[in-house]
Amino acid sequence: AEVAIARALRDLEPGRGLVVLDEATRALPREELDRFHGLLRRVVAEGTSILMVSHNLEEVLRFADRVTVLRDGKVAAGALATKGLTEHDLAKHMLGRTVDSVAREERDFTGAPVAATVSGLTARGLNEFALEIRRGEVVGLTGLPGTGFESVPRLVAGVERARAGTLTTGRRTVDLSRSDVSECLRAGVALVPEKRVGEGLALELSIRDNIAIPSVRHRGRPWFVGRRWQDSTAAEAIARLGIRTRSSRTLTRELSGGNQQKVLLAKWLSIAPDVIVLHEPTQAVDVGARADILRSIREAASRGLGVLLVSIEATDLVDACDRILVVGRHGQVQTLHTREPDDVLEAVYDEPAPTGPATAGLTTDVRDDRSAGTGGR
C-alpha cells in the first residue's frame, strides 16, 4: 500500500491536480494512518484536491470535508459537510435504514467441548504460540503488524508451513510443520482468507458454483455432479447471510464487495467444519454487510462451531468475540473480555515492556464489566 501511494504522489505538482484514493488505507497499519493523513493534509494545503473512496466511515468523517453517499449506484446523499455528522448518519444514508447492532450475549464456556487446540506454534514472529477454541466460542486475535498474529490463519489452515506446532481437533492431530490445506480440512479447519479475490473466490463462476466447490468431491460422482443439492445449498446461504442477488446463478463478479464476502463465508460454512478461521472478514465492505457478516459469525458459533476471528479492527473484535487475544511486541498474549474498542487498542499499542523472558503462553486476563449487556459500539 505504501509503495502504491508513493507512486501516485511521485509526479504530483503542488497546487495542481486531483489525487484519487480508492480504499487506499485499508492495508495500512493503524500507526501509519496518522502520518499518512498528515501527508494528505499538506497536499491539500498546497492546493491539490483529493477524492477518497472508502467504506471506513471513521476515516471519512475524520479526514474528509464533504462526503457523497452512493446506494445501489445512485446518489443517496450529496456533498454533505462532515462537520457534525456521525457514523450512524452515514450508515443510514448508505442503507436507507438504521443498522441493527450485533447482539453479543455473555456466555460461559467452562466445560464446553474443545473444538481445536494449537500448541507450540513457531514461525516467523511467533514462538511457542498456543491457542484453544471451544465449541460455540468466537475467539478474536489481534496485535501489531510484525508480531506474528497475522500469520496464524494461514499457518493453522495449512496454507503456510510452520517451523513447529500441532493442531488438534476432534477428528485428528496435524503436524503444522508438514501439513497442507487438504490435511487441515480433513481435520475440520476451514479458512476464509483475507484476499477474497484470487485466494477465495472464482469471480467468473456463479454464486452457486463457488459455494459448491468444496463439496463436489464427496457429494458428486465420477462424471456427474447433481444440481439439486447445489441449488438448495446456495438458496439456504443466500437467505441466511442476506446475499443480495437476483439468482444463485448470478456471476460472483457482478456482486458488490460485501456480497462477495458473504459468498466466501457461505462457501466454507457449507462444509460444516469444526473450526472456521476468518482473516479480516469485513475488509472493504459497507456497514450493512459488516453487520450481516458479524451476525452470521455469531449465528454459526451458536450452532456449535468454533470460530477464530483474526483482525486489526477493534470494533469487529468487541462486537463479535467472546474473548480477544492480543499478541504483544515481545510475544506476551493478553486475554481481554471487553466491549470497548479502546481497551483493545490500548492493549495493542500501549503494551508495557516485559519484566522477564518473553513467552507466548504467558497471558494476562483483562475483564471489563463496565459495559456488560450494553452491546458493542
Coordinates of C-alpha atoms in Angstrom, one line a residue:
A1 CA 0.0 0.0 0.0
E2 CA 2.8 2.4 0.9
V3 CA 4.5 1.9 -2.5
A4 CA 1.3 2.4 -4.4
I5 CA 0.6 5.7 -2.5
A6 CA 4.1 6.9 -3.1
R7 CA 3.9 6.2 -6.8
A8 CA 0.6 8.1 -7.0
L9 CA 2.2 11.2 -5.3
R10 CA 5.5 11.0 -7.1
D11 CA 4.7 13.3 -10.0
L12 CA 2.3 15.5 -8.2
E13 CA 2.7 19.2 -8.8
P14 CA 2.0 21.3 -5.7
G15 CA -1.3 23.2 -6.0
R16 CA -2.5 21.3 -9.1
G17 CA -4.4 18.2 -10.0
L18 CA -6.6 15.6 -8.3
V19 CA -5.5 12.6 -6.3
V20 CA -8.0 9.7 -6.2
L21 CA -7.6 7.2 -3.3
D22 CA -9.7 4.0 -3.8
E23 CA -9.7 2.2 -0.4
A24 CA -6.0 3.2 -0.2
T25 CA -5.6 2.9 3.5
R26 CA -7.2 -0.4 4.2
A27 CA -3.9 -2.3 4.2
L28 CA -2.0 0.4 6.2
P29 CA -1.3 -0.4 9.9
R30 CA -3.0 1.9 12.3
E31 CA 0.2 3.5 13.4
E32 CA 0.8 4.7 9.8
L33 CA -2.6 6.3 9.3
D34 CA -1.9 9.5 11.3
R35 CA 1.3 10.0 9.3
F36 CA -0.5 9.3 6.0
H37 CA -3.4 11.6 6.9
G38 CA -0.9 14.3 7.8
L39 CA 0.8 14.0 4.4
L40 CA -2.6 14.3 2.7
R41 CA -3.4 17.4 4.6
R42 CA -0.2 19.0 3.5
V43 CA -1.0 18.1 -0.1
V44 CA -4.5 19.7 0.3
A45 CA -3.0 22.8 2.0
E46 CA -0.9 23.3 -1.1
G47 CA -4.0 23.4 -3.3
T48 CA -4.3 19.9 -4.7
S49 CA -7.7 18.2 -4.4
I50 CA -8.3 14.7 -3.0
L51 CA -11.1 12.3 -3.8
M52 CA -11.3 9.5 -1.2
V53 CA -13.4 6.4 -1.9
S54 CA -13.8 4.4 1.3
H55 CA -16.0 2.1 3.4
N56 CA -14.3 3.2 6.6
L57 CA -16.8 5.7 8.0
E58 CA -14.5 6.7 10.8
E59 CA -11.8 7.7 8.3
V60 CA -14.2 9.6 6.1
L61 CA -15.5 11.6 9.0
R62 CA -12.1 12.3 10.3
F63 CA -10.4 13.3 7.1
A64 CA -12.9 14.5 4.5
D65 CA -14.5 18.0 4.3
R66 CA -17.5 16.8 2.3
V67 CA -19.0 13.3 1.6
T68 CA -21.3 11.9 -1.1
V69 CA -23.1 8.6 -0.3
L70 CA -24.0 6.2 -3.1
R71 CA -26.6 3.5 -2.7
D72 CA -27.3 1.0 -5.5
G73 CA -25.4 3.1 -8.0
K74 CA -27.4 6.3 -7.2
V75 CA -26.6 9.3 -5.0
A76 CA -28.4 8.9 -1.7
A77 CA -26.9 12.0 -0.2
G78 CA -24.7 14.6 -1.9
A79 CA -22.0 16.9 -0.8
L80 CA -22.7 16.7 2.9
A81 CA -20.5 18.6 5.2
T82 CA -18.8 16.1 7.5
K83 CA -18.8 18.5 10.5
G84 CA -21.5 17.4 12.9
L85 CA -22.1 14.1 11.0
T86 CA -21.9 10.7 12.8
E87 CA -21.2 7.2 11.6
H88 CA -24.8 6.4 12.3
D89 CA -25.9 9.3 10.0
L90 CA -23.7 8.0 7.2
A91 CA -24.9 4.4 7.7
K92 CA -28.5 5.4 7.4
H93 CA -27.8 7.2 4.1
M94 CA -25.9 4.2 2.8
L95 CA -28.6 1.6 3.7
G96 CA -31.8 3.7 3.7
R97 CA -32.4 2.4 7.2
T98 CA -30.7 2.2 10.6
V99 CA -28.1 -0.5 11.3
D100 CA -29.0 -3.0 14.0
S101 CA -26.2 -3.7 16.4
V102 CA -24.7 -7.1 16.6
A103 CA -26.1 -8.9 19.7
R104 CA -23.4 -10.5 21.8
E105 CA -24.7 -12.1 25.0
E106 CA -22.3 -13.1 27.7
R107 CA -21.7 -16.8 27.6
D108 CA -19.8 -19.2 29.9
F109 CA -17.7 -21.8 28.0
T110 CA -16.5 -23.6 31.1
G111 CA -17.0 -27.3 30.4
A112 CA -17.8 -26.8 26.7
P113 CA -16.1 -29.3 24.4
V114 CA -12.8 -28.1 22.8
A115 CA -13.2 -27.6 19.0
A116 CA -9.4 -27.1 18.4
T117 CA -6.1 -26.7 20.2
V118 CA -3.0 -25.2 18.7
S119 CA 0.2 -25.8 20.6
G120 CA 3.9 -25.0 20.1
L121 CA 3.2 -22.9 17.0
T122 CA 6.6 -21.5 15.9
A123 CA 7.1 -19.4 12.8
R124 CA 8.4 -16.0 11.8
G125 CA 7.3 -13.7 14.6
L126 CA 5.8 -16.5 16.7
N127 CA 7.5 -18.6 19.3
E128 CA 5.6 -21.5 21.0
F129 CA 2.2 -19.8 20.5
A130 CA -0.7 -21.7 22.0
L131 CA -4.5 -21.3 21.4
E132 CA -7.6 -23.2 22.4
I133 CA -11.1 -22.7 20.9
R134 CA -14.2 -24.3 22.4
R135 CA -17.3 -25.2 20.5
G136 CA -19.7 -22.2 20.3
E137 CA -16.9 -19.7 21.1
V138 CA -15.7 -16.8 19.0
V139 CA -12.1 -16.1 19.8
G140 CA -10.5 -12.9 18.5
L141 CA -6.8 -12.5 17.7
T142 CA -5.0 -9.2 17.0
G143 CA -1.8 -7.3 17.6
L144 CA 0.7 -5.0 16.0
P145 CA 1.9 -5.9 12.5
G146 CA 5.1 -7.9 12.8
T147 CA 4.1 -9.7 16.0
G148 CA 3.2 -12.8 14.0
F149 CA -0.6 -12.8 14.8
E150 CA -1.4 -12.1 11.1
S151 CA 0.3 -15.4 10.1
V152 CA -1.8 -17.6 12.3
P153 CA -4.7 -18.0 9.9
R154 CA -2.6 -19.4 7.1
L155 CA -0.5 -21.5 9.5
V156 CA -3.4 -23.3 11.2
A157 CA -5.2 -23.8 7.9
G158 CA -2.1 -25.4 6.2
V159 CA -1.7 -22.6 3.6
E160 CA 1.8 -22.0 5.0
R161 CA 4.0 -24.4 7.0
A162 CA 5.2 -23.6 10.4
R163 CA 8.6 -24.4 11.8
A164 CA 6.9 -26.3 14.5
G165 CA 3.5 -26.8 16.1
T166 CA 0.5 -29.1 16.2
L167 CA -3.2 -28.7 15.6
T168 CA -5.6 -31.0 17.4
T169 CA -9.4 -31.3 16.7
G170 CA -11.9 -34.0 17.5
R171 CA -11.1 -35.6 14.1
R172 CA -7.3 -35.8 14.2
T173 CA -3.9 -34.2 15.2
V174 CA -2.0 -32.4 12.5
D175 CA 1.8 -31.6 12.4
L176 CA 1.7 -28.0 11.2
S177 CA 5.4 -28.2 10.1
R178 CA 4.4 -30.8 7.5
S179 CA 0.7 -30.2 6.8
D180 CA -1.2 -28.8 3.8
V181 CA -4.6 -27.4 3.2
S182 CA -6.3 -30.7 2.4
E183 CA -5.0 -32.3 5.7
C184 CA -6.2 -29.3 7.8
L185 CA -9.6 -29.5 6.0
R186 CA -9.8 -33.2 6.9
A187 CA -9.1 -32.2 10.5
G188 CA -12.1 -29.9 10.3
V189 CA -10.5 -26.5 9.9
A190 CA -11.6 -24.1 7.1
L191 CA -10.1 -20.7 6.3
V192 CA -11.9 -17.6 5.0
P193 CA -8.8 -15.8 3.6
E194 CA -8.0 -12.1 3.7
K195 CA -7.9 -11.8 -0.1
R196 CA -11.3 -12.8 -1.4
V197 CA -10.3 -12.1 -5.0
G198 CA -7.5 -14.5 -6.1
E199 CA -7.4 -16.7 -2.9
G200 CA -11.1 -17.0 -2.0
L201 CA -13.5 -16.8 -5.0
A202 CA -13.6 -17.7 -8.6
L203 CA -15.2 -14.5 -9.9
E204 CA -16.2 -15.9 -13.3
L205 CA -18.3 -18.7 -11.6
S206 CA -21.8 -18.3 -10.2
I207 CA -22.7 -17.9 -6.6
R208 CA -23.9 -21.5 -6.6
D209 CA -20.8 -22.9 -8.1
N210 CA -18.5 -21.0 -5.7
I211 CA -20.4 -22.3 -2.7
A212 CA -20.5 -25.9 -4.1
I213 CA -16.8 -26.2 -5.0
P214 CA -15.5 -27.6 -1.6
S215 CA -18.2 -30.2 -1.6
V216 CA -18.1 -31.5 -5.2
R217 CA -15.7 -34.3 -4.5
H218 CA -17.7 -36.0 -1.7
R219 CA -21.2 -35.1 -2.9
G220 CA -20.7 -35.8 -6.6
R221 CA -20.0 -38.9 -8.6
P222 CA -17.4 -39.5 -11.4
W223 CA -18.6 -37.7 -14.5
F224 CA -21.7 -36.4 -12.8
V225 CA -22.4 -33.6 -10.3
G226 CA -26.0 -33.2 -9.3
R227 CA -27.6 -29.7 -9.3
R228 CA -30.4 -30.2 -6.8
W229 CA -28.1 -30.2 -3.7
Q230 CA -26.1 -27.2 -5.1
D231 CA -29.3 -25.2 -5.7
S232 CA -30.6 -25.9 -2.2
T233 CA -27.3 -25.2 -0.5
A234 CA -26.9 -21.9 -2.4
A235 CA -30.6 -20.9 -1.7
E236 CA -30.1 -21.5 2.0
A237 CA -26.9 -19.5 2.1
I238 CA -28.5 -16.6 0.2
A239 CA -31.3 -16.5 2.7
R240 CA -29.2 -17.0 5.9
L241 CA -26.5 -14.4 5.0
G242 CA -28.7 -11.9 3.2
I243 CA -26.8 -12.1 -0.1
R244 CA -28.3 -9.6 -2.4
T245 CA -28.7 -11.1 -5.8
R246 CA -31.3 -11.9 -8.5
S247 CA -30.4 -15.6 -8.5
S248 CA -27.9 -18.1 -7.3
R249 CA -26.7 -18.3 -10.9
T250 CA -25.5 -14.7 -10.9
L251 CA -21.8 -14.5 -11.6
T252 CA -19.8 -13.6 -8.5
R253 CA -18.0 -10.8 -10.2
E254 CA -21.3 -8.9 -10.6
L255 CA -21.8 -8.7 -6.8
S256 CA -20.7 -5.9 -4.5
G257 CA -17.6 -6.5 -2.3
G258 CA -19.8 -7.1 0.7
N259 CA -21.9 -9.7 -1.1
Q260 CA -18.8 -11.4 -2.4
Q261 CA -17.5 -11.7 1.1
K262 CA -20.8 -13.3 2.2
V263 CA -20.5 -15.8 -0.6
L264 CA -16.9 -16.6 0.6
L265 CA -18.2 -17.1 4.1
A266 CA -21.1 -19.3 2.9
K267 CA -18.6 -21.4 0.8
W268 CA -16.7 -22.6 3.8
L269 CA -19.6 -22.8 6.2
S270 CA -21.3 -25.2 3.8
I271 CA -18.8 -28.0 4.6
A272 CA -19.7 -27.9 8.3
P273 CA -16.2 -27.6 9.7
D274 CA -15.3 -27.9 13.4
V275 CA -13.5 -24.6 13.3
I276 CA -13.7 -21.7 10.8
V277 CA -10.8 -19.2 10.7
L278 CA -11.6 -15.7 9.4
H279 CA -8.9 -13.3 8.4
E280 CA -10.1 -9.6 8.1
P281 CA -13.7 -10.7 7.1
T282 CA -15.1 -7.2 6.9
Q283 CA -12.3 -5.6 5.0
A284 CA -13.6 -3.2 2.3
V285 CA -17.3 -3.9 2.9
D286 CA -20.1 -1.5 3.7
V287 CA -21.5 -1.0 7.1
G288 CA -24.6 -3.1 6.4
A289 CA -22.6 -6.0 5.0
R290 CA -20.3 -5.8 8.0
A291 CA -23.2 -6.2 10.4
D292 CA -24.6 -9.1 8.4
I293 CA -21.2 -10.9 8.4
L294 CA -20.6 -10.4 12.1
R295 CA -24.1 -11.6 12.9
S296 CA -23.6 -14.7 10.7
I297 CA -20.4 -15.5 12.5
R298 CA -22.3 -15.3 15.9
E299 CA -25.1 -17.5 14.5
A300 CA -22.6 -20.1 13.2
A301 CA -20.9 -20.2 16.6
S302 CA -24.3 -20.7 18.3
R303 CA -24.7 -23.9 16.3
G304 CA -21.6 -25.3 17.9
L305 CA -18.9 -24.1 15.5
G306 CA -15.6 -22.9 16.9
V307 CA -14.5 -19.5 15.4
L308 CA -11.2 -17.8 15.2
L309 CA -11.5 -14.2 14.1
V310 CA -8.2 -12.5 13.2
S311 CA -8.4 -8.8 12.6
I312 CA -7.0 -5.4 13.2
E313 CA -10.5 -3.9 13.5
A314 CA -11.1 -3.4 17.2
T315 CA -14.9 -2.7 16.7
D316 CA -15.2 -6.1 14.9
L317 CA -13.5 -7.9 17.7
V318 CA -15.5 -6.4 20.5
D319 CA -18.8 -6.8 18.6
A320 CA -18.3 -10.5 17.6
C321 CA -15.8 -12.1 20.0
D322 CA -16.3 -13.8 23.4
R323 CA -12.7 -13.2 24.2
I324 CA -9.8 -11.4 22.4
L325 CA -6.2 -12.4 22.4
V326 CA -3.7 -9.6 21.9
V327 CA -0.2 -10.6 20.8
G328 CA 2.4 -8.0 22.1
R329 CA 5.7 -6.9 20.7
H330 CA 7.6 -9.2 23.0
G331 CA 5.4 -12.3 22.5
Q332 CA 3.2 -11.9 25.5
V333 CA -0.5 -12.6 25.0
Q334 CA -3.2 -10.7 26.8
T335 CA -6.7 -12.1 27.0
L336 CA -9.5 -9.5 27.0
H337 CA -13.1 -9.7 27.9
T338 CA -14.4 -6.3 26.9
R339 CA -17.0 -4.5 24.8
E340 CA -14.9 -1.3 24.5
P341 CA -12.8 -0.9 21.3
D342 CA -10.5 1.5 23.2
D343 CA -9.5 -1.3 25.5
V344 CA -8.3 -3.4 22.6
L345 CA -6.4 -0.5 21.1
E346 CA -4.7 0.3 24.4
A347 CA -3.6 -3.4 24.7
V348 CA -2.3 -3.4 21.2
Y349 CA -0.4 -0.1 21.3
D350 CA 0.5 0.5 24.9
E351 CA 1.9 -2.9 25.9
P352 CA 4.4 -2.5 28.8
A353 CA 7.8 -3.9 28.4
P354 CA 8.2 -7.4 29.8
T355 CA 9.9 -7.9 33.2
G356 CA 11.2 -11.3 32.3
P357 CA 11.7 -13.6 29.4
A358 CA 9.0 -13.3 26.7
T359 CA 6.7 -16.2 26.4
A360 CA 3.8 -16.6 24.0
G361 CA 2.0 -18.7 26.5
L362 CA 2.0 -16.0 29.2
T363 CA -1.4 -14.5 29.4
T364 CA -3.0 -11.6 31.3
D365 CA -6.7 -11.9 31.6
V366 CA -8.3 -8.4 31.5
R367 CA -12.0 -8.1 32.1
D368 CA -14.2 -5.1 31.5
D369 CA -17.6 -5.3 33.3
R370 CA -18.3 -1.6 32.9
S371 CA -20.4 -2.2 29.8
A372 CA -21.8 -5.7 30.3
G373 CA -25.0 -6.1 28.5
T374 CA -24.8 -2.8 26.5
G375 CA -23.6 -4.3 23.2
G376 CA -20.6 -3.3 21.1
R377 CA -20.1 0.1 19.7

